[in-house]
mmCIF file of C-alpha atoms in Angstrom:
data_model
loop_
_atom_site.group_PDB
_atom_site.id
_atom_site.type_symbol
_atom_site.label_atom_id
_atom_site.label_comp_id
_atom_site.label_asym_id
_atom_site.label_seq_id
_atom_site.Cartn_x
_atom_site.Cartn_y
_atom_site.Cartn_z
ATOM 1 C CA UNK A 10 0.000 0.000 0.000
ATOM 2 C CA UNK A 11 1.167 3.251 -0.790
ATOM 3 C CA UNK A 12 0.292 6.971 -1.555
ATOM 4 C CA UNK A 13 -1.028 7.913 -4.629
ATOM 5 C CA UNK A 14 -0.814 11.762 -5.401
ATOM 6 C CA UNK A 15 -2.112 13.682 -8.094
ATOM 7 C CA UNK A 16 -3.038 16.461 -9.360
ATOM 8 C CA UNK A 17 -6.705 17.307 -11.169
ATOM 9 C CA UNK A 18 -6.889 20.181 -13.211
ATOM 10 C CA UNK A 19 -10.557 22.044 -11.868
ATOM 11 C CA UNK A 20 -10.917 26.006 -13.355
ATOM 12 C CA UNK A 21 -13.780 26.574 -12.176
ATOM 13 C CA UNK A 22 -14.732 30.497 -10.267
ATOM 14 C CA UNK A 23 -15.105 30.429 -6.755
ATOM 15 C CA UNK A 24 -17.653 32.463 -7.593
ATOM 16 C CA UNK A 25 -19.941 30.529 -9.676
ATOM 17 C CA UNK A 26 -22.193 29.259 -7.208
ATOM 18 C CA UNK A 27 -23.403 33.173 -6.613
ATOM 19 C CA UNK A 28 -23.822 33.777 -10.148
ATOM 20 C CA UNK A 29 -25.986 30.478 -10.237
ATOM 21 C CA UNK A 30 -28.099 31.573 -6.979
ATOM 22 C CA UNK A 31 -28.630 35.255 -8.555
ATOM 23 C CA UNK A 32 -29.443 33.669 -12.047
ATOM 24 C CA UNK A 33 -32.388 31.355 -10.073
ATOM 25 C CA UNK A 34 -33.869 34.413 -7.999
ATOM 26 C CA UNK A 35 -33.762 36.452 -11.523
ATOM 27 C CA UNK A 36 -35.857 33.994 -12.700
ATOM 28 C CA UNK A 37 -38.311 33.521 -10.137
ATOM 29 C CA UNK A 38 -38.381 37.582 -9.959
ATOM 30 C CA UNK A 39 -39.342 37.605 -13.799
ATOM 31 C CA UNK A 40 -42.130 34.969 -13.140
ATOM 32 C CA UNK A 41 -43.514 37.110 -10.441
ATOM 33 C CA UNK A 42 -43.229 40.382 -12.877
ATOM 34 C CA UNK A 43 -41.491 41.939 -10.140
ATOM 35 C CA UNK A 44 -38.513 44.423 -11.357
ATOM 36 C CA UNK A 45 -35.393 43.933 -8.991
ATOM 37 C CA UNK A 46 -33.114 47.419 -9.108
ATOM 38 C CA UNK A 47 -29.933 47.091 -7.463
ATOM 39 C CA UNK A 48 -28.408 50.079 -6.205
ATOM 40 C CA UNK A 49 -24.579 51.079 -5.679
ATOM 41 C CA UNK A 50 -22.563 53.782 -4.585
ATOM 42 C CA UNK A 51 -20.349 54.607 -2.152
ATOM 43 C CA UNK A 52 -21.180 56.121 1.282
ATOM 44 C CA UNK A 53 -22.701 59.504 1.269
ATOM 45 C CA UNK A 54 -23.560 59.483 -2.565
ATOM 46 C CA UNK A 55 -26.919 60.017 -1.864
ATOM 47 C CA UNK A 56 -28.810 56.606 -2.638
ATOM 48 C CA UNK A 57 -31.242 57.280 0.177
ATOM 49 C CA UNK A 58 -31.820 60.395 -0.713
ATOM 50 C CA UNK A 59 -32.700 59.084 -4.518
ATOM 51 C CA UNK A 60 -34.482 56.608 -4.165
ATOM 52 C CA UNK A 61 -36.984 58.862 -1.713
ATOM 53 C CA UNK A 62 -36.711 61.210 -5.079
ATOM 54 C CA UNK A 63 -37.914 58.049 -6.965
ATOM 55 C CA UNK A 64 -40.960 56.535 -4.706
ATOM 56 C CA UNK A 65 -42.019 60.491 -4.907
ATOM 57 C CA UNK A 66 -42.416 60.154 -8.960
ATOM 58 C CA UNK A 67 -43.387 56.676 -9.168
ATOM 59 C CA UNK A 68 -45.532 55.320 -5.881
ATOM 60 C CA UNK A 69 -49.041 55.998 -7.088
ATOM 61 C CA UNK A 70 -48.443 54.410 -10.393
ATOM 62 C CA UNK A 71 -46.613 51.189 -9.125
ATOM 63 C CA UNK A 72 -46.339 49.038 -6.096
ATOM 64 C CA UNK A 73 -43.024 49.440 -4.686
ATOM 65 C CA UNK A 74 -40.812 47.863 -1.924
ATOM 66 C CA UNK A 75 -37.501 49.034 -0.871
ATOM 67 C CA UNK A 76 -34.608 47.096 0.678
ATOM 68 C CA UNK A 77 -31.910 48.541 2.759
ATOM 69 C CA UNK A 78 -28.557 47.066 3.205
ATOM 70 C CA UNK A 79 -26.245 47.872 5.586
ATOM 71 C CA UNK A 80 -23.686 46.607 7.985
ATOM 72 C CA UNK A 81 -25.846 48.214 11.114
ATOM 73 C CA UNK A 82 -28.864 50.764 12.064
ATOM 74 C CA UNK A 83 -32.199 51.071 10.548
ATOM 75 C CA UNK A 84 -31.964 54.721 10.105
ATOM 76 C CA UNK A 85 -32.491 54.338 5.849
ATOM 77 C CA UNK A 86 -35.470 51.946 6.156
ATOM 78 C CA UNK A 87 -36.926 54.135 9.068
ATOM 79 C CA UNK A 88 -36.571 57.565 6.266
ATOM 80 C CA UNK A 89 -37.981 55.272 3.205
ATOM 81 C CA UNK A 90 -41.012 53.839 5.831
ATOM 82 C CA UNK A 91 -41.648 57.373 6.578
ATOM 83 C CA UNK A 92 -42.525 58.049 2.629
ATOM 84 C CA UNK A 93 -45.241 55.447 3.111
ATOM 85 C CA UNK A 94 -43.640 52.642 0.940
ATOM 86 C CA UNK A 95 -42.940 49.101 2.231
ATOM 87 C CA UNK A 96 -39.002 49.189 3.586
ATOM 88 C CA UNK A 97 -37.087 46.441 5.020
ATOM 89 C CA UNK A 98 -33.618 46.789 6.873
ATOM 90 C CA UNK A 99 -31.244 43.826 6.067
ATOM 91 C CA UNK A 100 -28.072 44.191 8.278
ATOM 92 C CA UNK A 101 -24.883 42.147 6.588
ATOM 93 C CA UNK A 102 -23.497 41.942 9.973
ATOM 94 C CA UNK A 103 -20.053 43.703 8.266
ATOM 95 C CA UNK A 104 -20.389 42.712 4.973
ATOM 96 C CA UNK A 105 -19.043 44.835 2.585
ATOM 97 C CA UNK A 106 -21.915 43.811 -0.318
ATOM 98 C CA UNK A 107 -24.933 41.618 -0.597
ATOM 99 C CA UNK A 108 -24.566 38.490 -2.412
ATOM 100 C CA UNK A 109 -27.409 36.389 -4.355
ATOM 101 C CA UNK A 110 -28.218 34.609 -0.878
ATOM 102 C CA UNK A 111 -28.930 37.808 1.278
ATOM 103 C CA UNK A 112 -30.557 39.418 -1.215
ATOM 104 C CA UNK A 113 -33.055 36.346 -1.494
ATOM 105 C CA UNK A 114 -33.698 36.507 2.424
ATOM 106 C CA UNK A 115 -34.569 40.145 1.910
ATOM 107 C CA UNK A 116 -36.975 39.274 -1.239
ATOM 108 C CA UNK A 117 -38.702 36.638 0.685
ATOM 109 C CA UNK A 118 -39.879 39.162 3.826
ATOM 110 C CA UNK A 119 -41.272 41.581 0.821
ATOM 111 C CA UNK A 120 -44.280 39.816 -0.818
ATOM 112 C CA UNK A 121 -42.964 39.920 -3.985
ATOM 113 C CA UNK A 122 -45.307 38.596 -5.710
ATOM 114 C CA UNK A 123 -47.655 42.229 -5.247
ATOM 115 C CA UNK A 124 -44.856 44.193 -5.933
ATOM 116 C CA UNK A 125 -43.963 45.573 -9.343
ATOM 117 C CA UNK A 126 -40.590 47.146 -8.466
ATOM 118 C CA UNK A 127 -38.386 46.348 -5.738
ATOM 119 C CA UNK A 128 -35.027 48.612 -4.925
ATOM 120 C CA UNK A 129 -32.065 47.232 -3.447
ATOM 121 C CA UNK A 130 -30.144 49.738 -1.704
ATOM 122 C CA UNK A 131 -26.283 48.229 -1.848
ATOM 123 C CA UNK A 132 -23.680 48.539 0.737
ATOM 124 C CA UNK A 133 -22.203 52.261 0.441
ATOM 125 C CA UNK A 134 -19.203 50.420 -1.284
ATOM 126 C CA UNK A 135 -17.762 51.240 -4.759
ATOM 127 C CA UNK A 136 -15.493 47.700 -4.753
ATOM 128 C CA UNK A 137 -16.924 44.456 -3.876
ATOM 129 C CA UNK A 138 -20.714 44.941 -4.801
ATOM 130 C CA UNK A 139 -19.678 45.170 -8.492
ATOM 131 C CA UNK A 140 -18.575 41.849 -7.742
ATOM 132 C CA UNK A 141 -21.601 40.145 -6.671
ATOM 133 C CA UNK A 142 -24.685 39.409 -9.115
ATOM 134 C CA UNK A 143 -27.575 39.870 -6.401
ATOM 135 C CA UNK A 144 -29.981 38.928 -8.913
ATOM 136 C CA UNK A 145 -31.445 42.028 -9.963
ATOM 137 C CA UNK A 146 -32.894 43.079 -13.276
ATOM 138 C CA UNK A 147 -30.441 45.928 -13.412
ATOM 139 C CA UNK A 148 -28.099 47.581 -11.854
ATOM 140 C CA UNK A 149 -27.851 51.800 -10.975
ATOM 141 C CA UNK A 150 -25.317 52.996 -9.176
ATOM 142 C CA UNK A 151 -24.368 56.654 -8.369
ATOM 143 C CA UNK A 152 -21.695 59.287 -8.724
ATOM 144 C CA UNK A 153 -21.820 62.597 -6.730
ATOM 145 C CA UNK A 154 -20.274 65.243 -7.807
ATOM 146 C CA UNK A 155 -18.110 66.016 -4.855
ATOM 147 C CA UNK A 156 -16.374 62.357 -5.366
ATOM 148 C CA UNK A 157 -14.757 63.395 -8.334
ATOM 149 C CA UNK A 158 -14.810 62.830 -12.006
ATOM 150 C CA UNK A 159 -12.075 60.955 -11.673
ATOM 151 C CA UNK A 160 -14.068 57.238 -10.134
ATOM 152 C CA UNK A 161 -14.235 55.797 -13.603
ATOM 153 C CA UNK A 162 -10.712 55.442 -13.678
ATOM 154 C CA UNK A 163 -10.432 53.911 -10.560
ATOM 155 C CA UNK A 164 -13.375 51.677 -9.906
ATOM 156 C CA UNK A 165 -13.589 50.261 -13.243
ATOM 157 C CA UNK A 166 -15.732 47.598 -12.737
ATOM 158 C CA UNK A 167 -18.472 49.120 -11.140
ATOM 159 C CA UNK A 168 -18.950 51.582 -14.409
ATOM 160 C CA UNK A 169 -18.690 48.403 -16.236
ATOM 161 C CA UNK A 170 -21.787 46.388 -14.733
ATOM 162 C CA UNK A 171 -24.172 49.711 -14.163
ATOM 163 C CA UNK A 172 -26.869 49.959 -16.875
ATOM 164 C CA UNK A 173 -27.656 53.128 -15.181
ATOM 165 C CA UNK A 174 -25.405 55.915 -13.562
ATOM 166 C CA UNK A 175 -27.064 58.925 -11.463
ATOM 167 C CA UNK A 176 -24.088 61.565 -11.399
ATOM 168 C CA UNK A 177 -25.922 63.366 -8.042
ATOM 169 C CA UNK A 178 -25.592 66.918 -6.567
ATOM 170 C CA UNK A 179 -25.496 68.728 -9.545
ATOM 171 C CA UNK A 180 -26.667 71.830 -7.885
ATOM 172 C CA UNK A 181 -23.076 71.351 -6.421
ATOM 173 C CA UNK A 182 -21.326 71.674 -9.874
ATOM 174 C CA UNK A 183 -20.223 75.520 -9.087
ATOM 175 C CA UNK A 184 -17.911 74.647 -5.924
ATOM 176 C CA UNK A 185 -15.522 71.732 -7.280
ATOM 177 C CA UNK A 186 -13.492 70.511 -9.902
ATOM 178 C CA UNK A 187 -15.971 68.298 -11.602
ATOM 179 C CA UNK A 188 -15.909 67.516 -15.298
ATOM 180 C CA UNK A 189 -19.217 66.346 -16.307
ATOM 181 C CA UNK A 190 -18.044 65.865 -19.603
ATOM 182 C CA UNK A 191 -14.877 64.080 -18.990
ATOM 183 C CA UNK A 192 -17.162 62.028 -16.574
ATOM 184 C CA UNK A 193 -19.247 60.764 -19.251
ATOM 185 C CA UNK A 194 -16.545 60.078 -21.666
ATOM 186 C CA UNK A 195 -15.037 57.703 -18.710
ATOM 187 C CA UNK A 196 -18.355 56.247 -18.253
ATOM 188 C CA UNK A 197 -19.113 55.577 -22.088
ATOM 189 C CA UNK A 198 -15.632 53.977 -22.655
ATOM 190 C CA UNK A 199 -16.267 50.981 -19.925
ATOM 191 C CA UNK A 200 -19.930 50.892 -20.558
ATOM 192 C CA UNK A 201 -20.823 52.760 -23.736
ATOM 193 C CA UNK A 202 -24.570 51.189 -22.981
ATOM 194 C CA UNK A 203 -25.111 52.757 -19.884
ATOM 195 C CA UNK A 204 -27.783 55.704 -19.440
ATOM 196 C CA UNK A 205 -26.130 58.540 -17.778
ATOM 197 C CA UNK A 206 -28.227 60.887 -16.077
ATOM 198 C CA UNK A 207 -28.069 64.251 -14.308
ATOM 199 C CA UNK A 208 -29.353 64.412 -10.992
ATOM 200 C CA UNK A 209 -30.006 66.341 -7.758
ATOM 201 C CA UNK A 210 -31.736 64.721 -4.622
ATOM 202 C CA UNK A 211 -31.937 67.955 -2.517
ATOM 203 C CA UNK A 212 -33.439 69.932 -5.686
ATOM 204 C CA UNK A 213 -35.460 67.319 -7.407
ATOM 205 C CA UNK A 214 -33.985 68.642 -10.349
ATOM 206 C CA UNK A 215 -33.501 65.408 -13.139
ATOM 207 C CA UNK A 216 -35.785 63.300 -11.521
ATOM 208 C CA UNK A 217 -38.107 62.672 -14.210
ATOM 209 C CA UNK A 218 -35.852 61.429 -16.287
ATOM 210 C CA UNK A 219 -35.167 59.459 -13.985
ATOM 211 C CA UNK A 220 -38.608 58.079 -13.394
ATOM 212 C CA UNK A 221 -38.740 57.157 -17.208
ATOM 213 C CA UNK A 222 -36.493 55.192 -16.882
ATOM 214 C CA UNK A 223 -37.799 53.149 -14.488
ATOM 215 C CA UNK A 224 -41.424 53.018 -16.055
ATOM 216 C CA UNK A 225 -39.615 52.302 -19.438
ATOM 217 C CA UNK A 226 -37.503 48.813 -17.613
ATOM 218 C CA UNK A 227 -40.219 47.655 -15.431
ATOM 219 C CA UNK A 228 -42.504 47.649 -18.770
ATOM 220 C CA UNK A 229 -40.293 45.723 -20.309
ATOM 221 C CA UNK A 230 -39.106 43.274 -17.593
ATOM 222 C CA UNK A 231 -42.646 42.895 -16.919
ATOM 223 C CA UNK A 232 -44.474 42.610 -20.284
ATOM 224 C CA UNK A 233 -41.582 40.351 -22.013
ATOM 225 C CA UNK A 234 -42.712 36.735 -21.918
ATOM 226 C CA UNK B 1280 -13.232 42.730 3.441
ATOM 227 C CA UNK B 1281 -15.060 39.491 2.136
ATOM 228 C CA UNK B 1282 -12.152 36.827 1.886
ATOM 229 C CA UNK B 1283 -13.391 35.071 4.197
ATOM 230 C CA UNK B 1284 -16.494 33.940 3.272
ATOM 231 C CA UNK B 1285 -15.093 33.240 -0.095
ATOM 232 C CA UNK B 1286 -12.451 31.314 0.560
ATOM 233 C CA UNK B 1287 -15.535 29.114 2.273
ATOM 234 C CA UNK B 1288 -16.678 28.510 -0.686
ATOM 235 C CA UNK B 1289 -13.186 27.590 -2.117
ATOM 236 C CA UNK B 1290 -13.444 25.008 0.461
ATOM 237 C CA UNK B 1291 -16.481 23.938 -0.494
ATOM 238 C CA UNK B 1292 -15.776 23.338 -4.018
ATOM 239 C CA UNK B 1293 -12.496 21.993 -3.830
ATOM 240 C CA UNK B 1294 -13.893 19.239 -1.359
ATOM 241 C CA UNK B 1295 -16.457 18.475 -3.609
ATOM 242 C CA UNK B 1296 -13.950 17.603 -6.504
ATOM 243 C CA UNK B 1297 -12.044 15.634 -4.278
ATOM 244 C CA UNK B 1298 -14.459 13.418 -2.741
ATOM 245 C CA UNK B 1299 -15.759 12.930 -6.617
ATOM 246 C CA UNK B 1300 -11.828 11.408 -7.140
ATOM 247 C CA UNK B 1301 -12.679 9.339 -4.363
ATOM 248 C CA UNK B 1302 -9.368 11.104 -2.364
ATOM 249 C CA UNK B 1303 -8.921 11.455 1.332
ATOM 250 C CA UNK B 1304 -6.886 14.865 1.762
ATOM 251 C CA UNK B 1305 -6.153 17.433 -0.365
ATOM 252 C CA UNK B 1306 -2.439 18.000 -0.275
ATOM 253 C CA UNK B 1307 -1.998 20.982 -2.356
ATOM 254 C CA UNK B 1308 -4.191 23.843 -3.761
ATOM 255 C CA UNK B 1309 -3.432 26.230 -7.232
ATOM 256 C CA UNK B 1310 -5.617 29.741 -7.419
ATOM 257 C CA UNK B 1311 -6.060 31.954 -9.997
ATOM 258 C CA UNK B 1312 -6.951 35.370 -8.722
ATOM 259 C CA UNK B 1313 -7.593 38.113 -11.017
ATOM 260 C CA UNK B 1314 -5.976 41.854 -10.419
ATOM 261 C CA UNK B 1315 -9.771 43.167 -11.014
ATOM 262 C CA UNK B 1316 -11.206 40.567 -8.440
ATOM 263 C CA UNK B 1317 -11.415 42.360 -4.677
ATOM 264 C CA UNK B 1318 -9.884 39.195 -3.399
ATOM 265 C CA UNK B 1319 -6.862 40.321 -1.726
ATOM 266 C CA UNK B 1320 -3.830 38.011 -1.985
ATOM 267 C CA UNK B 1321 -2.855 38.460 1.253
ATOM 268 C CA UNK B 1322 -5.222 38.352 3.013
ATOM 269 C CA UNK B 1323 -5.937 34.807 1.244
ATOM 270 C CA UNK B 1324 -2.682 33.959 2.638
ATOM 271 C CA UNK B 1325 -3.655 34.558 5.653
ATOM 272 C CA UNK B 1326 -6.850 33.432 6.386
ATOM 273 C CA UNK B 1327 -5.914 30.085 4.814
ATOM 274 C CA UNK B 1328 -4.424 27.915 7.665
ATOM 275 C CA UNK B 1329 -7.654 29.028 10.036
ATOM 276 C CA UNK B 1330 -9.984 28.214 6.915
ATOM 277 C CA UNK B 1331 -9.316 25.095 6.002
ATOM 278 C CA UNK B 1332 -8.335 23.446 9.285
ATOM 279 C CA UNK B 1333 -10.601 20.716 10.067
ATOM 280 C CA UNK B 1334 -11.350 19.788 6.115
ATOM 281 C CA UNK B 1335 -9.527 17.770 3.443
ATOM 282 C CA UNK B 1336 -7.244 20.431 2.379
ATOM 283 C CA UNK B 1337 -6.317 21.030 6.453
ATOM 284 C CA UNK B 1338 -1.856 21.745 5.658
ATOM 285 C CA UNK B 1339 -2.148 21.642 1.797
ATOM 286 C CA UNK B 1340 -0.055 24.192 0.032
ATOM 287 C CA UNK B 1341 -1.309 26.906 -1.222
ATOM 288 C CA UNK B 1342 0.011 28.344 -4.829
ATOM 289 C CA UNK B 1343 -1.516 31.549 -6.145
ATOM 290 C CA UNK B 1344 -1.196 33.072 -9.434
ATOM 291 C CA UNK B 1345 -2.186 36.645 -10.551
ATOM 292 C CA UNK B 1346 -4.286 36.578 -13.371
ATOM 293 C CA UNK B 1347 -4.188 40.452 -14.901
ATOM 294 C CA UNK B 1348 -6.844 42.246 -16.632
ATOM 295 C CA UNK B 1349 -7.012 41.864 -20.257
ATOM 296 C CA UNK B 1350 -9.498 43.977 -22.457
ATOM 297 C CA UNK B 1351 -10.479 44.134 -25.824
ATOM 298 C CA UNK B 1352 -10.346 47.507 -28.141
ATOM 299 C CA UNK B 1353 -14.118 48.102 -28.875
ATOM 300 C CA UNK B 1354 -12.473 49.659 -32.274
ATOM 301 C CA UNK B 1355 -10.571 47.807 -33.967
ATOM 302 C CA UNK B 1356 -11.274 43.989 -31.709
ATOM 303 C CA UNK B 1357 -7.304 43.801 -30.772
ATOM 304 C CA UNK B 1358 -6.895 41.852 -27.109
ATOM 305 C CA UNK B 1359 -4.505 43.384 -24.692
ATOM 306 C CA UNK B 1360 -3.577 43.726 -21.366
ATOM 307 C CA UNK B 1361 -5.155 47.123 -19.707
ATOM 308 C CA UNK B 1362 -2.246 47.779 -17.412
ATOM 309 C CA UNK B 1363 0.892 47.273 -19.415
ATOM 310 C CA UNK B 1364 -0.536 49.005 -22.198
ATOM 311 C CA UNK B 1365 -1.087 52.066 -19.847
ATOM 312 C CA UNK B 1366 -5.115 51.506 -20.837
ATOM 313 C CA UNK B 1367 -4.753 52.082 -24.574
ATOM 314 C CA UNK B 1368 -4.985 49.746 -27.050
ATOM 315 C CA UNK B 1369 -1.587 49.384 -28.446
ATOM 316 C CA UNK B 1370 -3.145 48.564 -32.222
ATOM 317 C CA UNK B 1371 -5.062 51.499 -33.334
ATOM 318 C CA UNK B 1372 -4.532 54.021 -29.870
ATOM 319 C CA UNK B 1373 -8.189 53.480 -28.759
ATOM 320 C CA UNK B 1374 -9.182 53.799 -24.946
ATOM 321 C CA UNK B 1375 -12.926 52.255 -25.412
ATOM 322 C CA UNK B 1376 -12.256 48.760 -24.240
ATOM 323 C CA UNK B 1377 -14.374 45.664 -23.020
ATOM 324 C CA UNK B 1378 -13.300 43.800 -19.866
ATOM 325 C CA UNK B 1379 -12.585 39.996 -20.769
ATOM 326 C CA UNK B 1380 -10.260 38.637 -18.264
ATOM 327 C CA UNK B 1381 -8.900 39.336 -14.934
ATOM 328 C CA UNK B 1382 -12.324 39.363 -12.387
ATOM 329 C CA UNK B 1383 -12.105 35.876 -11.528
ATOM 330 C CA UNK B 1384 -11.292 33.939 -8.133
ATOM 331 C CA UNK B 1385 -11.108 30.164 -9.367
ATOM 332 C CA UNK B 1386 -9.207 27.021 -8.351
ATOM 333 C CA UNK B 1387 -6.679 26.165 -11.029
ATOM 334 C CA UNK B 1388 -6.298 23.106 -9.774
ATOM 335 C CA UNK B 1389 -5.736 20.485 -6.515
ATOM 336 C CA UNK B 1390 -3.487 18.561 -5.629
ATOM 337 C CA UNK B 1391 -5.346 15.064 -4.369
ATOM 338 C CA UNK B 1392 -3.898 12.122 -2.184
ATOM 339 C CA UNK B 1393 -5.840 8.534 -1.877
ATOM 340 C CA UNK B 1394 -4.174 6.522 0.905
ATOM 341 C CA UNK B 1395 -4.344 3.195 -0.280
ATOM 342 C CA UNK B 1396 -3.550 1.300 -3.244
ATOM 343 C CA UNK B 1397 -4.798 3.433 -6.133
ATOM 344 C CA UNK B 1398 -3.273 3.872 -9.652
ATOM 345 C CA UNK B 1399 -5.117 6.783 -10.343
ATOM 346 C CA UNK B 1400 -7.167 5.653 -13.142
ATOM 347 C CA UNK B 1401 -10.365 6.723 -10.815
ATOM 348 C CA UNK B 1402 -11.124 2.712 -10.992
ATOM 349 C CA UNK B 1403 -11.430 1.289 -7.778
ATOM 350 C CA UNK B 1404 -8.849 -2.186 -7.151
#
């Protein structure tokens, strides 16, 4: 009797068990017609703010539910409850992004299946939730201006997987060294499908663009068989 | 900081493999992490011994290789890699480029040992 050794060549992602989970809750999402948004950014960008903008244009017209993600507090859910919409906290316990799995505990305290929109709000993180398919329809993420016009160049991958950027606090545009245009040029060489719109949360000022958009995906998610 | 819960799931699929090769420990462990994936070498490195203790690959070696980002010129099609090209395609001077490689975490490859008589040919003597 002796040792046998050997080595067995695998390749497979570490990964690929998330991008099977997300795939699945995608799926049963589509059957229920309910439109998953997933929404990035890092801290202090403004996605509460936003998506408050949002449920403003869009809650009489379509039954929404809003998930919050962070590592602790309730403090977002408690500001989107306020707005009368159905908000749920989900803590990550120090997570720095919500995979497939979380996101599917989330979905299944919302009753999906009377919703028409749901929106993920991400960890504030500009990294690792590019990373991690949570199953959404699409992904949004948002730029503010005082970040810089320079977070294409160095978070790559997150312009790469958003199908729709927010470039926030344009009322700020007049105190820093912000190049909208050299922004979108960034943006349009990762991602040259992305929608790029202008925004401001504490002037409402873009928002119904914004809203379109929404109306225009959750049509289509919803009406395509 | 997420390595950990990844590298559970390294554990997870490596010890699936293995028990499929019918092996009883897995000696030695190749990854391929990608310079765009927010899997941090290091830390890897660290977390490993605590990781996998109690499992198959409990004092395997552990080999990791950088995998770097690769694009390709949405202009003219030409493959190249985004860093040593200083993010423009070296063909026709382009900087509108498609990510193709360089986001993954995967096992290359393990390293398997069967303790008793066993030729390798997966058949069982």
């Amino acid at each position: 009797m002796m040792d046998q050794v050997r080595i067995i060549e695998i390749q497979k992602s570490v990964l690929d068990n998330n991008d099977q989970e997300a795939e699945r809750l995608r799926k049963k999402l589509k059957s229920e017609k309910t439109f998953l948004l997933n929404l990035m950014s890092s801290p202090g960008a403004g996605k509460t703010s936003c998506i408050l903008r949002i449920l403003e244009k869009l809650k009489e017209e379509m039954r929404i539910g809003v998930m919050e993600a962070d590592i602790d507090s309730s403090i977002d859910a408690e500001r989107v409850g306020r707005s009368g919409v159905e908000a749920i906290q989900l803590h990550t316990g120090g997570m720095c992004h919500l995979d497939a799995a979380m996101t599917e505990q989330g979905i299944e305290q919302l009753d999906t299946e009377n919703l028409d929109l749901v929106i993920l709000e991400n960890v504030g993180n500009l990294v690792c939730p590019a990373e991690f398919d949570t199953g959404a329809a699409k992904n949004a993420m948002i730029l503010s201006v005082p970040e810089g016009d320079d977070k294409p160049l160095k978070y790559p991958l997150m312009f790469t997987v958003a199908d729709l950027v927010l470039i926030n606090k344009i009322d700020c545009l007049d105190y820093f060294e912000f190049d909208i245009e050299a922004v979108k040029e960034r943006i349009r060489r990762l991602n040259p499908s992305a929608v790029i719109l202008e925004v401001s949360a504490r002037t409402n000022e873009g928002f119904d663009l914004v809203a379109d958009w929404f109306r225009e995906n959750v049509k289509q998610w919803n009406g395509e068989s | 900081m997420h390595e950990l819960s990844i590298l559970m799931g390294m554990v997870e699929t490596a010890e699936q493999y293995a028990r499929e090769q019918h092996a009883d420990r897995i000696t030695g462990i190749t990854l391929e992490i990608g310079e765009m994936s927010s899997v941090v070498p290091e830390y890897v490195e660290f977390l490993f011994p605590d990781v996998t203790e109690q499992t198959m690959l409990e004092g395997a070696s552990l080999t990791i290789k950088r995998q770097p980002v690769c694009v390709a010129c949405r202009d003219c099609g030409q493959v190249y890699e985004w860093r040593k090209e200083k993010y423009r395609c070296p063909g026709c001077g382009s900087e509108s480029a498609r990510i193709v490689s360089g986001r993954d975490f995967m096992i290359q490859s393990i390293e398997i040992r069967r303790e008793d008589g066993y030729d390798g040919s997966g058949q069982d003597h």
